[in-house]
Amino acid sequence: MTALHWPPAEPGWVSVIVPCRNEARYIDTFCTSALAQQLPAGWQLELLVADGQSDDGTRERLQSLAAADARLRWVDNPGRIVSCGLNAALQQSRGEVIVRMDVHTEYAPDYIAQCLAVLAETGADNVGGPWHAVPEPGAGPMQQAVAAAFQSRWVAGGARSRDLGFDGWVDTVYLGCWPRRVLAQHGGFDESLVRNQDDEHNLRLTRAGARVWQSSRIRSTYRPRARLAQVFRQYQQYGYWKPFVMRKHGQAAALRQLVPGLFVAALGLALLAWPLAGSGLLLGLLTLYAAAVAAMTGAVAASSDLDRAAVARVPAVIAAYHLGYGLGSLQGWWAVLRGRGPRDRFARLTR
């Protein structure tokens, strides 16, 4: 990659980089949406989709779509995981600006145009919008509950990325858009990480003095998991990979990242102590957590238009978020403290 100055003297190319694997159900809709982006005058778009050895027909659909539109190129990703796919697409891209997209997200028609505008206005090194979870049309009550709980800052521990109206400097941002020079200077994505590669990349940028801006004008909608088991496994992976990021950078954990693991550890200790100390400690912890989940459920219900069936599922979704992340983080810390590498089963994607 060649480092280029920002802003460029005149409009040029925008490269959209996308990892995917086994997305036959979604790939056509995504490519059509991405290629329909409304760019400012003079800018040209290329879409590079890195396929991670799909075996469900995704690759064949990409080949067909690329034959019909020269702006689309598919890239082989033998590493299969997201970070490898992003780097493979990045290596073949030519844009002065790089936009990272995800197949399971839908984008406003001016998504890229707003990214370009916000980059120019703020001088940021990376920009993005809030993480907005929306259930699929006709979704059942479980996916509705998953989306509503996801959007709650109470459930997410106050993460700015869930605040749809926030504009300002942040530590990390959903997806991202960079001047090429930033990636040339700071490198691509860590291919040892199956999850948290975006957070690690932003951490690397901010520790080097780069700045990240979240803008409410950069609008997209994310389609979350539809089954509770999927949510649990997804957040177990998020929790598992976080300690590896912290070990790499010598970073102290934020309180919201520690609480789920500490709670799961406390539950485990209380269960082990039951034969000697009785059930009081365990019941006390469960009662306190049940009260917290009830309060969060009330907040979620008050800020959304969920029906009763969906609201009834919110407590289980919240518990899946917290307990999945907590159990995963304990498993991750156990591996890190023993000087072990990641376990193979946590390298498998969960969707």
mmCIF file of C-alpha atoms in Angstrom:
data_model
loop_
_atom_site.group_PDB
_atom_site.id
_atom_site.type_symbol
_atom_site.label_atom_id
_atom_site.label_comp_id
_atom_site.label_asym_id
_atom_site.label_seq_id
_atom_site.Cartn_x
_atom_site.Cartn_y
_atom_site.Cartn_z
ATOM 1 C CA MET A 1 0.000 0.000 0.000
ATOM 2 C CA THR A 2 1.165 3.528 -0.763
ATOM 3 C CA ALA A 3 0.582 6.218 1.859
ATOM 4 C CA LEU A 4 -1.506 9.055 0.451
ATOM 5 C CA HIS A 5 -2.279 12.492 1.825
ATOM 6 C CA TRP A 6 -5.712 13.292 3.224
ATOM 7 C CA PRO A 7 -7.810 14.959 2.095
ATOM 8 C CA PRO A 8 -6.858 14.081 -1.495
ATOM 9 C CA ALA A 9 -6.393 16.921 -3.954
ATOM 10 C CA GLU A 10 -9.324 15.609 -5.991
ATOM 11 C CA PRO A 11 -11.895 12.792 -5.672
ATOM 12 C CA GLY A 12 -10.649 9.291 -6.387
ATOM 13 C CA TRP A 13 -11.466 5.710 -5.467
ATOM 14 C CA VAL A 14 -13.296 4.370 -2.418
ATOM 15 C CA SER A 15 -12.598 0.715 -1.680
ATOM 16 C CA VAL A 16 -15.190 -1.226 0.306
ATOM 17 C CA ILE A 17 -13.672 -4.324 1.943
ATOM 18 C CA VAL A 18 -15.929 -7.114 3.194
ATOM 19 C CA PRO A 19 -15.220 -10.550 4.713
ATOM 20 C CA CYS A 20 -17.746 -13.346 4.276
ATOM 21 C CA ARG A 21 -18.185 -17.092 4.602
ATOM 22 C CA ASN A 22 -21.295 -19.131 3.786
ATOM 23 C CA GLU A 23 -23.557 -16.143 3.190
ATOM 24 C CA ALA A 24 -25.596 -17.425 0.229
ATOM 25 C CA ARG A 25 -28.787 -16.181 1.878
ATOM 26 C CA TYR A 26 -27.562 -12.601 2.198
ATOM 27 C CA ILE A 27 -24.818 -11.971 -0.368
ATOM 28 C CA ASP A 28 -26.998 -10.821 -3.281
ATOM 29 C CA THR A 29 -28.907 -8.280 -1.189
ATOM 30 C CA PHE A 30 -25.706 -6.990 0.378
ATOM 31 C CA CYS A 31 -23.818 -6.547 -2.917
ATOM 32 C CA THR A 32 -26.773 -4.807 -4.542
ATOM 33 C CA SER A 33 -27.043 -2.411 -1.597
ATOM 34 C CA ALA A 34 -23.313 -1.669 -1.433
ATOM 35 C CA LEU A 35 -23.018 -1.022 -5.175
ATOM 36 C CA ALA A 36 -25.995 1.366 -5.014
ATOM 37 C CA GLN A 37 -24.216 3.746 -2.637
ATOM 38 C CA GLN A 38 -24.609 7.418 -3.619
ATOM 39 C CA LEU A 39 -21.093 8.843 -3.782
ATOM 40 C CA PRO A 40 -20.189 12.529 -4.079
ATOM 41 C CA ALA A 41 -19.329 13.758 -7.563
ATOM 42 C CA GLY A 42 -16.060 12.413 -8.910
ATOM 43 C CA TRP A 43 -15.667 9.506 -6.486
ATOM 44 C CA GLN A 44 -15.581 5.947 -7.815
ATOM 45 C CA LEU A 45 -16.467 2.762 -5.928
ATOM 46 C CA GLU A 46 -14.948 -0.701 -5.875
ATOM 47 C CA LEU A 47 -16.313 -3.551 -3.748
ATOM 48 C CA LEU A 48 -13.940 -6.328 -2.682
ATOM 49 C CA VAL A 49 -15.561 -9.315 -0.976
ATOM 50 C CA ALA A 50 -13.142 -11.789 0.614
ATOM 51 C CA ASP A 51 -14.739 -15.233 0.641
ATOM 52 C CA GLY A 52 -13.529 -17.601 3.344
ATOM 53 C CA GLN A 53 -13.779 -20.861 1.401
ATOM 54 C CA SER A 54 -17.593 -20.927 1.391
ATOM 55 C CA ASP A 55 -19.265 -24.252 0.628
ATOM 56 C CA ASP A 56 -22.910 -23.125 0.433
ATOM 57 C CA GLY A 57 -22.851 -21.485 -3.008
ATOM 58 C CA THR A 58 -21.679 -18.046 -1.845
ATOM 59 C CA ARG A 59 -18.528 -18.144 -3.948
ATOM 60 C CA GLU A 60 -20.444 -19.074 -7.087
ATOM 61 C CA ARG A 61 -22.876 -16.202 -6.504
ATOM 62 C CA LEU A 62 -19.951 -13.800 -6.052
ATOM 63 C CA GLN A 63 -18.393 -14.988 -9.301
ATOM 64 C CA SER A 64 -21.665 -14.431 -11.127
ATOM 65 C CA LEU A 65 -22.206 -10.986 -9.604
ATOM 66 C CA ALA A 66 -18.619 -9.951 -10.389
ATOM 67 C CA ALA A 67 -19.067 -10.999 -14.012
ATOM 68 C CA ALA A 68 -22.092 -8.713 -14.234
ATOM 69 C CA ASP A 69 -20.536 -5.651 -12.553
ATOM 70 C CA ALA A 70 -16.864 -4.740 -12.948
ATOM 71 C CA ARG A 71 -16.941 -2.750 -9.696
ATOM 72 C CA LEU A 72 -17.229 -5.994 -7.722
ATOM 73 C CA ARG A 73 -14.275 -8.323 -7.183
ATOM 74 C CA TRP A 74 -14.194 -11.438 -5.067
ATOM 75 C CA VAL A 75 -10.994 -12.248 -3.200
ATOM 76 C CA ASP A 76 -9.945 -15.654 -1.907
ATOM 77 C CA ASN A 77 -9.575 -15.879 1.880
ATOM 78 C CA PRO A 78 -7.960 -19.238 2.722
ATOM 79 C CA GLY A 79 -7.637 -18.095 6.355
ATOM 80 C CA ARG A 80 -11.462 -18.057 6.510
ATOM 81 C CA ILE A 81 -11.748 -15.696 9.501
ATOM 82 C CA VAL A 82 -12.700 -11.991 9.414
ATOM 83 C CA SER A 83 -9.265 -10.481 10.025
ATOM 84 C CA CYS A 84 -7.655 -12.564 7.264
ATOM 85 C CA GLY A 85 -10.432 -11.632 4.860
ATOM 86 C CA LEU A 86 -10.144 -7.924 5.594
ATOM 87 C CA ASN A 87 -6.392 -7.992 5.033
ATOM 88 C CA ALA A 88 -6.737 -9.990 1.810
ATOM 89 C CA ALA A 89 -9.238 -7.477 0.425
ATOM 90 C CA LEU A 90 -7.188 -4.534 1.683
ATOM 91 C CA GLN A 91 -4.085 -5.819 -0.093
ATOM 92 C CA GLN A 92 -5.887 -5.835 -3.452
ATOM 93 C CA SER A 93 -7.717 -2.526 -2.967
ATOM 94 C CA ARG A 94 -6.715 0.721 -4.690
ATOM 95 C CA GLY A 95 -8.829 3.370 -2.974
ATOM 96 C CA GLU A 96 -7.623 6.529 -1.269
ATOM 97 C CA VAL A 97 -10.329 5.730 1.282
ATOM 98 C CA ILE A 98 -11.069 2.297 2.762
ATOM 99 C CA VAL A 99 -14.553 1.443 4.083
ATOM 100 C CA ARG A 100 -15.116 -1.741 6.073
ATOM 101 C CA MET A 101 -18.561 -3.314 5.696
ATOM 102 C CA ASP A 102 -20.320 -6.425 6.969
ATOM 103 C CA VAL A 103 -22.730 -8.669 5.061
ATOM 104 C CA HIS A 104 -25.249 -8.757 7.908
ATOM 105 C CA THR A 105 -25.597 -4.979 8.018
ATOM 106 C CA GLU A 106 -27.741 -2.763 5.812
ATOM 107 C CA TYR A 107 -26.542 0.740 4.950
ATOM 108 C CA ALA A 108 -28.176 4.088 4.338
ATOM 109 C CA PRO A 109 -27.804 5.151 0.666
ATOM 110 C CA ASP A 110 -25.454 7.955 1.750
ATOM 111 C CA TYR A 111 -23.421 5.841 4.180
ATOM 112 C CA ILE A 112 -20.127 6.228 2.321
ATOM 113 C CA ALA A 113 -20.838 9.864 1.405
ATOM 114 C CA GLN A 114 -21.293 10.659 5.094
ATOM 115 C CA CYS A 115 -18.085 8.791 5.957
ATOM 116 C CA LEU A 116 -16.181 10.952 3.459
ATOM 117 C CA ALA A 117 -17.790 14.130 4.788
ATOM 118 C CA VAL A 118 -17.080 13.312 8.433
ATOM 119 C CA LEU A 119 -13.464 12.397 7.668
ATOM 120 C CA ALA A 120 -12.987 15.806 6.044
ATOM 121 C CA GLU A 121 -14.839 17.729 8.762
ATOM 122 C CA THR A 122 -13.175 16.152 11.799
ATOM 123 C CA GLY A 123 -9.705 15.243 10.573
ATOM 124 C CA ALA A 124 -10.212 11.873 12.281
ATOM 125 C CA ASP A 125 -8.159 8.823 11.365
ATOM 126 C CA ASN A 126 -11.168 6.512 11.520
ATOM 127 C CA VAL A 127 -14.883 7.294 11.470
ATOM 128 C CA GLY A 128 -18.025 5.234 11.831
ATOM 129 C CA GLY A 129 -21.597 5.314 12.995
ATOM 130 C CA PRO A 130 -23.397 3.774 15.959
ATOM 131 C CA TRP A 131 -24.097 0.057 16.134
ATOM 132 C CA HIS A 132 -27.850 -0.164 15.499
ATOM 133 C CA ALA A 133 -29.422 -3.609 15.877
ATOM 134 C CA VAL A 134 -32.734 -4.133 14.059
ATOM 135 C CA PRO A 135 -34.571 -7.473 13.707
ATOM 136 C CA GLU A 136 -35.264 -8.822 10.245
ATOM 137 C CA PRO A 137 -38.718 -8.132 8.755
ATOM 138 C CA GLY A 138 -41.160 -10.659 10.164
ATOM 139 C CA ALA A 139 -38.705 -11.689 12.894
ATOM 140 C CA GLY A 140 -39.989 -13.710 15.817
ATOM 141 C CA PRO A 141 -40.052 -12.484 19.417
ATOM 142 C CA MET A 142 -36.584 -13.854 20.215
ATOM 143 C CA GLN A 143 -34.738 -11.814 17.590
ATOM 144 C CA GLN A 144 -36.826 -8.778 18.537
ATOM 145 C CA ALA A 145 -35.709 -9.238 22.143
ATOM 146 C CA VAL A 146 -32.076 -9.749 21.098
ATOM 147 C CA ALA A 147 -32.088 -6.506 19.102
ATOM 148 C CA ALA A 148 -33.778 -4.453 21.828
ATOM 149 C CA ALA A 149 -31.453 -5.705 24.557
ATOM 150 C CA PHE A 150 -28.422 -5.167 22.324
ATOM 151 C CA GLN A 151 -29.359 -1.518 21.881
ATOM 152 C CA SER A 152 -29.636 -0.807 25.607
ATOM 153 C CA ARG A 153 -26.635 0.970 27.089
ATOM 154 C CA TRP A 154 -27.592 -0.488 30.474
ATOM 155 C CA VAL A 155 -27.153 -4.003 29.128
ATOM 156 C CA ALA A 156 -23.977 -3.021 27.245
ATOM 157 C CA GLY A 157 -22.377 -1.378 30.276
ATOM 158 C CA GLY A 158 -22.591 2.151 28.906
ATOM 159 C CA ALA A 159 -20.871 1.517 25.571
ATOM 160 C CA ARG A 160 -21.035 4.643 23.372
ATOM 161 C CA SER A 161 -21.391 2.500 20.273
ATOM 162 C CA ARG A 162 -25.041 1.733 21.184
ATOM 163 C CA ASP A 163 -25.985 5.429 21.498
ATOM 164 C CA LEU A 164 -27.636 6.335 18.188
ATOM 165 C CA GLY A 165 -27.443 10.070 18.848
ATOM 166 C CA PHE A 166 -23.834 10.380 20.017
ATOM 167 C CA ASP A 167 -21.325 12.441 18.031
ATOM 168 C CA GLY A 168 -17.779 12.692 19.300
ATOM 169 C CA TRP A 169 -14.397 11.104 19.950
ATOM 170 C CA VAL A 170 -14.472 7.452 21.001
ATOM 171 C CA ASP A 171 -12.058 4.598 21.666
ATOM 172 C CA THR A 172 -13.570 2.317 19.055
ATOM 173 C CA VAL A 173 -16.293 2.472 16.433
ATOM 174 C CA TYR A 174 -18.549 0.057 14.590
ATOM 175 C CA LEU A 175 -16.967 -1.085 11.291
ATOM 176 C CA GLY A 176 -14.881 1.941 10.207
ATOM 177 C CA CYS A 177 -13.638 4.157 7.388
ATOM 178 C CA TRP A 178 -10.001 5.231 7.040
ATOM 179 C CA PRO A 179 -7.837 7.291 4.736
ATOM 180 C CA ARG A 180 -5.468 4.750 3.195
ATOM 181 C CA ARG A 181 -2.493 6.494 4.787
ATOM 182 C CA VAL A 182 -3.764 5.474 8.245
ATOM 183 C CA LEU A 183 -3.753 1.784 7.380
ATOM 184 C CA ALA A 184 -0.417 2.154 5.615
ATOM 185 C CA GLN A 185 1.038 3.651 8.789
ATOM 186 C CA HIS A 186 -0.583 1.432 11.419
ATOM 187 C CA GLY A 187 -1.128 -1.815 9.547
ATOM 188 C CA GLY A 188 -4.138 -3.999 8.940
ATOM 189 C CA PHE A 189 -6.006 -6.423 11.181
ATOM 190 C CA ASP A 190 -4.485 -8.920 13.618
ATOM 191 C CA GLU A 191 -4.898 -12.345 12.007
ATOM 192 C CA SER A 192 -4.399 -14.142 15.318
ATOM 193 C CA LEU A 193 -7.805 -12.859 16.481
ATOM 194 C CA VAL A 194 -11.098 -14.461 15.493
ATOM 195 C CA ARG A 195 -13.095 -11.854 17.463
ATOM 196 C CA ASN A 196 -12.331 -8.324 18.657
ATOM 197 C CA GLN A 197 -10.108 -7.608 15.643
ATOM 198 C CA ASP A 198 -11.850 -4.251 15.122
ATOM 199 C CA ASP A 199 -11.455 -3.206 18.756
ATOM 200 C CA GLU A 200 -7.804 -4.261 18.698
ATOM 201 C CA HIS A 201 -7.198 -2.271 15.529
ATOM 202 C CA ASN A 202 -8.756 0.854 17.016
ATOM 203 C CA LEU A 203 -6.801 0.337 20.232
ATOM 204 C CA ARG A 204 -3.610 0.146 18.200
ATOM 205 C CA LEU A 205 -4.540 3.395 16.445
ATOM 206 C CA THR A 206 -5.451 5.333 19.584
ATOM 207 C CA ARG A 207 -2.374 4.157 21.495
ATOM 208 C CA ALA A 208 -0.294 5.550 18.624
ATOM 209 C CA GLY A 209 -2.060 8.920 18.838
ATOM 210 C CA ALA A 210 -4.652 8.429 16.080
ATOM 211 C CA ARG A 211 -8.225 9.594 16.659
ATOM 212 C CA VAL A 212 -11.566 7.866 16.154
ATOM 213 C CA TRP A 213 -14.877 9.711 15.656
ATOM 214 C CA GLN A 214 -18.431 8.385 15.917
ATOM 215 C CA SER A 215 -21.089 10.221 13.902
ATOM 216 C CA SER A 216 -24.846 9.750 14.121
ATOM 217 C CA ARG A 217 -25.018 10.736 10.430
ATOM 218 C CA ILE A 218 -23.300 7.483 9.403
ATOM 219 C CA ARG A 219 -26.337 5.200 9.528
ATOM 220 C CA SER A 220 -26.624 1.444 9.213
ATOM 221 C CA THR A 221 -28.686 -1.394 10.684
ATOM 222 C CA TYR A 222 -27.245 -4.662 11.945
ATOM 223 C CA ARG A 223 -29.224 -7.916 11.890
ATOM 224 C CA PRO A 224 -28.494 -9.732 15.163
ATOM 225 C CA ARG A 225 -28.656 -13.441 15.943
ATOM 226 C CA ALA A 226 -32.130 -14.945 16.048
ATOM 227 C CA ARG A 227 -31.554 -17.793 18.532
ATOM 228 C CA LEU A 228 -30.551 -17.632 22.172
ATOM 229 C CA ALA A 229 -27.838 -20.287 21.823
ATOM 230 C CA GLN A 230 -26.260 -18.273 18.998
ATOM 231 C CA VAL A 231 -26.213 -15.147 21.175
ATOM 232 C CA PHE A 232 -24.586 -17.042 24.047
ATOM 233 C CA ARG A 233 -21.848 -18.507 21.808
ATOM 234 C CA GLN A 234 -21.239 -15.150 20.111
ATOM 235 C CA TYR A 235 -20.659 -13.363 23.416
ATOM 236 C CA GLN A 236 -18.676 -16.248 24.814
ATOM 237 C CA GLN A 237 -16.290 -15.715 21.902
ATOM 238 C CA TYR A 238 -16.193 -11.941 22.480
ATOM 239 C CA GLY A 239 -15.297 -12.567 26.107
ATOM 240 C CA TYR A 240 -12.750 -15.245 25.265
ATOM 241 C CA TRP A 241 -10.739 -13.134 22.837
ATOM 242 C CA LYS A 242 -10.648 -9.954 24.935
ATOM 243 C CA PRO A 243 -7.835 -11.153 27.262
ATOM 244 C CA PHE A 244 -5.657 -11.940 24.244
ATOM 245 C CA VAL A 245 -6.058 -8.335 23.046
ATOM 246 C CA MET A 246 -5.193 -7.064 26.525
ATOM 247 C CA ARG A 247 -2.113 -9.307 26.723
ATOM 248 C CA LYS A 248 -0.899 -8.053 23.359
ATOM 249 C CA HIS A 249 -1.097 -4.382 24.364
ATOM 250 C CA GLY A 250 -0.558 -4.605 28.125
ATOM 251 C CA GLN A 251 -3.936 -2.922 28.461
ATOM 252 C CA ALA A 252 -5.890 -2.789 31.700
ATOM 253 C CA ALA A 253 -9.470 -3.982 31.395
ATOM 254 C CA ALA A 254 -12.327 -1.511 31.680
ATOM 255 C CA LEU A 255 -14.704 -2.187 34.565
ATOM 256 C CA ARG A 256 -17.577 -3.149 32.256
ATOM 257 C CA GLN A 257 -15.336 -5.809 30.692
ATOM 258 C CA LEU A 258 -14.437 -7.326 34.076
ATOM 259 C CA VAL A 259 -17.852 -7.418 35.743
ATOM 260 C CA PRO A 260 -19.349 -10.377 33.788
ATOM 261 C CA GLY A 261 -16.307 -12.557 34.443
ATOM 262 C CA LEU A 262 -16.177 -11.619 38.127
ATOM 263 C CA PHE A 263 -19.860 -12.429 38.489
ATOM 264 C CA VAL A 264 -19.523 -15.830 36.829
ATOM 265 C CA ALA A 265 -16.474 -16.554 39.009
ATOM 266 C CA ALA A 266 -18.429 -15.563 42.129
ATOM 267 C CA LEU A 267 -21.281 -17.886 41.107
ATOM 268 C CA GLY A 268 -18.821 -20.738 40.635
ATOM 269 C CA LEU A 269 -17.173 -20.155 44.019
ATOM 270 C CA ALA A 270 -20.550 -19.925 45.742
ATOM 271 C CA LEU A 271 -21.581 -23.212 44.147
ATOM 272 C CA LEU A 272 -18.366 -24.898 45.285
ATOM 273 C CA ALA A 273 -18.823 -23.519 48.810
ATOM 274 C CA TRP A 274 -22.409 -24.773 49.055
ATOM 275 C CA PRO A 275 -21.574 -28.036 50.916
ATOM 276 C CA LEU A 276 -19.701 -26.082 53.610
ATOM 277 C CA ALA A 277 -21.399 -22.680 53.752
ATOM 278 C CA GLY A 278 -24.893 -23.564 52.591
ATOM 279 C CA SER A 279 -26.891 -21.997 49.792
ATOM 280 C CA GLY A 280 -27.136 -18.482 51.238
ATOM 281 C CA LEU A 281 -24.295 -16.925 49.235
ATOM 282 C CA LEU A 282 -25.401 -18.470 45.947
ATOM 283 C CA LEU A 283 -29.039 -17.505 46.460
ATOM 284 C CA GLY A 284 -27.987 -13.996 47.444
ATOM 285 C CA LEU A 285 -25.957 -13.531 44.267
ATOM 286 C CA LEU A 286 -28.741 -14.927 42.092
ATOM 287 C CA THR A 287 -31.303 -12.698 43.812
ATOM 288 C CA LEU A 288 -29.188 -9.588 43.245
ATOM 289 C CA TYR A 289 -28.639 -10.494 39.609
ATOM 290 C CA ALA A 290 -32.313 -11.275 39.089
ATOM 291 C CA ALA A 291 -33.162 -7.822 40.443
ATOM 292 C CA ALA A 292 -30.606 -6.213 38.107
ATOM 293 C CA VAL A 293 -31.941 -8.145 35.111
ATOM 294 C CA ALA A 294 -35.501 -7.134 36.017
ATOM 295 C CA ALA A 295 -34.450 -3.474 36.137
ATOM 296 C CA MET A 296 -32.663 -3.771 32.786
ATOM 297 C CA THR A 297 -35.653 -5.538 31.267
ATOM 298 C CA GLY A 298 -37.862 -2.673 32.397
ATOM 299 C CA ALA A 299 -35.484 -0.174 30.805
ATOM 300 C CA VAL A 300 -35.435 -2.144 27.553
ATOM 301 C CA ALA A 301 -39.219 -2.430 27.473
ATOM 302 C CA ALA A 302 -39.651 1.286 28.196
ATOM 303 C CA SER A 303 -37.326 2.307 25.358
ATOM 304 C CA SER A 304 -38.784 -0.005 22.706
ATOM 305 C CA ASP A 305 -42.140 -1.106 21.325
ATOM 306 C CA LEU A 306 -41.786 -4.811 22.081
ATOM 307 C CA ASP A 307 -44.895 -6.905 22.537
ATOM 308 C CA ARG A 308 -45.372 -9.145 25.563
ATOM 309 C CA ALA A 309 -43.891 -12.218 23.904
ATOM 310 C CA ALA A 310 -40.661 -10.367 23.102
ATOM 311 C CA VAL A 311 -40.448 -8.672 26.518
ATOM 312 C CA ALA A 312 -40.819 -12.081 28.170
ATOM 313 C CA ARG A 313 -37.654 -13.207 26.368
ATOM 314 C CA VAL A 314 -35.534 -10.171 27.257
ATOM 315 C CA PRO A 315 -34.320 -11.511 30.659
ATOM 316 C CA ALA A 316 -32.971 -14.675 29.011
ATOM 317 C CA VAL A 317 -31.255 -12.581 26.320
ATOM 318 C CA ILE A 318 -29.626 -10.317 28.908
ATOM 319 C CA ALA A 319 -28.406 -13.353 30.833
ATOM 320 C CA ALA A 320 -27.013 -14.868 27.612
ATOM 321 C CA TYR A 321 -25.096 -11.646 26.914
ATOM 322 C CA HIS A 322 -23.635 -11.404 30.410
ATOM 323 C CA LEU A 323 -23.048 -15.059 31.270
ATOM 324 C CA GLY A 324 -21.710 -15.867 27.803
ATOM 325 C CA TYR A 325 -19.233 -12.982 27.941
ATOM 326 C CA GLY A 326 -18.319 -13.740 31.553
ATOM 327 C CA LEU A 327 -17.681 -17.442 30.973
ATOM 328 C CA GLY A 328 -15.708 -16.690 27.809
ATOM 329 C CA SER A 329 -13.530 -14.104 29.522
ATOM 330 C CA LEU A 330 -12.678 -16.528 32.339
ATOM 331 C CA GLN A 331 -11.741 -19.179 29.771
ATOM 332 C CA GLY A 332 -9.649 -16.606 27.922
ATOM 333 C CA TRP A 333 -7.853 -15.410 31.054
ATOM 334 C CA TRP A 334 -7.162 -19.019 32.044
ATOM 335 C CA ALA A 335 -5.439 -19.590 28.704
ATOM 336 C CA VAL A 336 -3.518 -16.292 28.861
ATOM 337 C CA LEU A 337 -2.312 -16.772 32.453
ATOM 338 C CA ARG A 338 -1.022 -20.223 31.574
ATOM 339 C CA GLY A 339 0.775 -18.836 28.531
ATOM 340 C CA ARG A 340 -1.374 -20.881 26.174
ATOM 341 C CA GLY A 341 -2.580 -19.971 22.724
ATOM 342 C CA PRO A 342 -6.273 -19.799 21.793
ATOM 343 C CA ARG A 343 -8.248 -23.037 21.735
ATOM 344 C CA ASP A 344 -9.415 -24.294 18.349
ATOM 345 C CA ARG A 345 -13.103 -24.363 19.246
ATOM 346 C CA PHE A 346 -13.064 -20.623 19.860
ATOM 347 C CA ALA A 347 -11.709 -20.080 16.357
ATOM 348 C CA ARG A 348 -14.960 -21.289 14.773
ATOM 349 C CA LEU A 349 -17.446 -18.581 13.845
ATOM 350 C CA THR A 350 -20.833 -18.732 15.550
ATOM 351 C CA ARG A 351 -23.366 -17.519 12.965
#
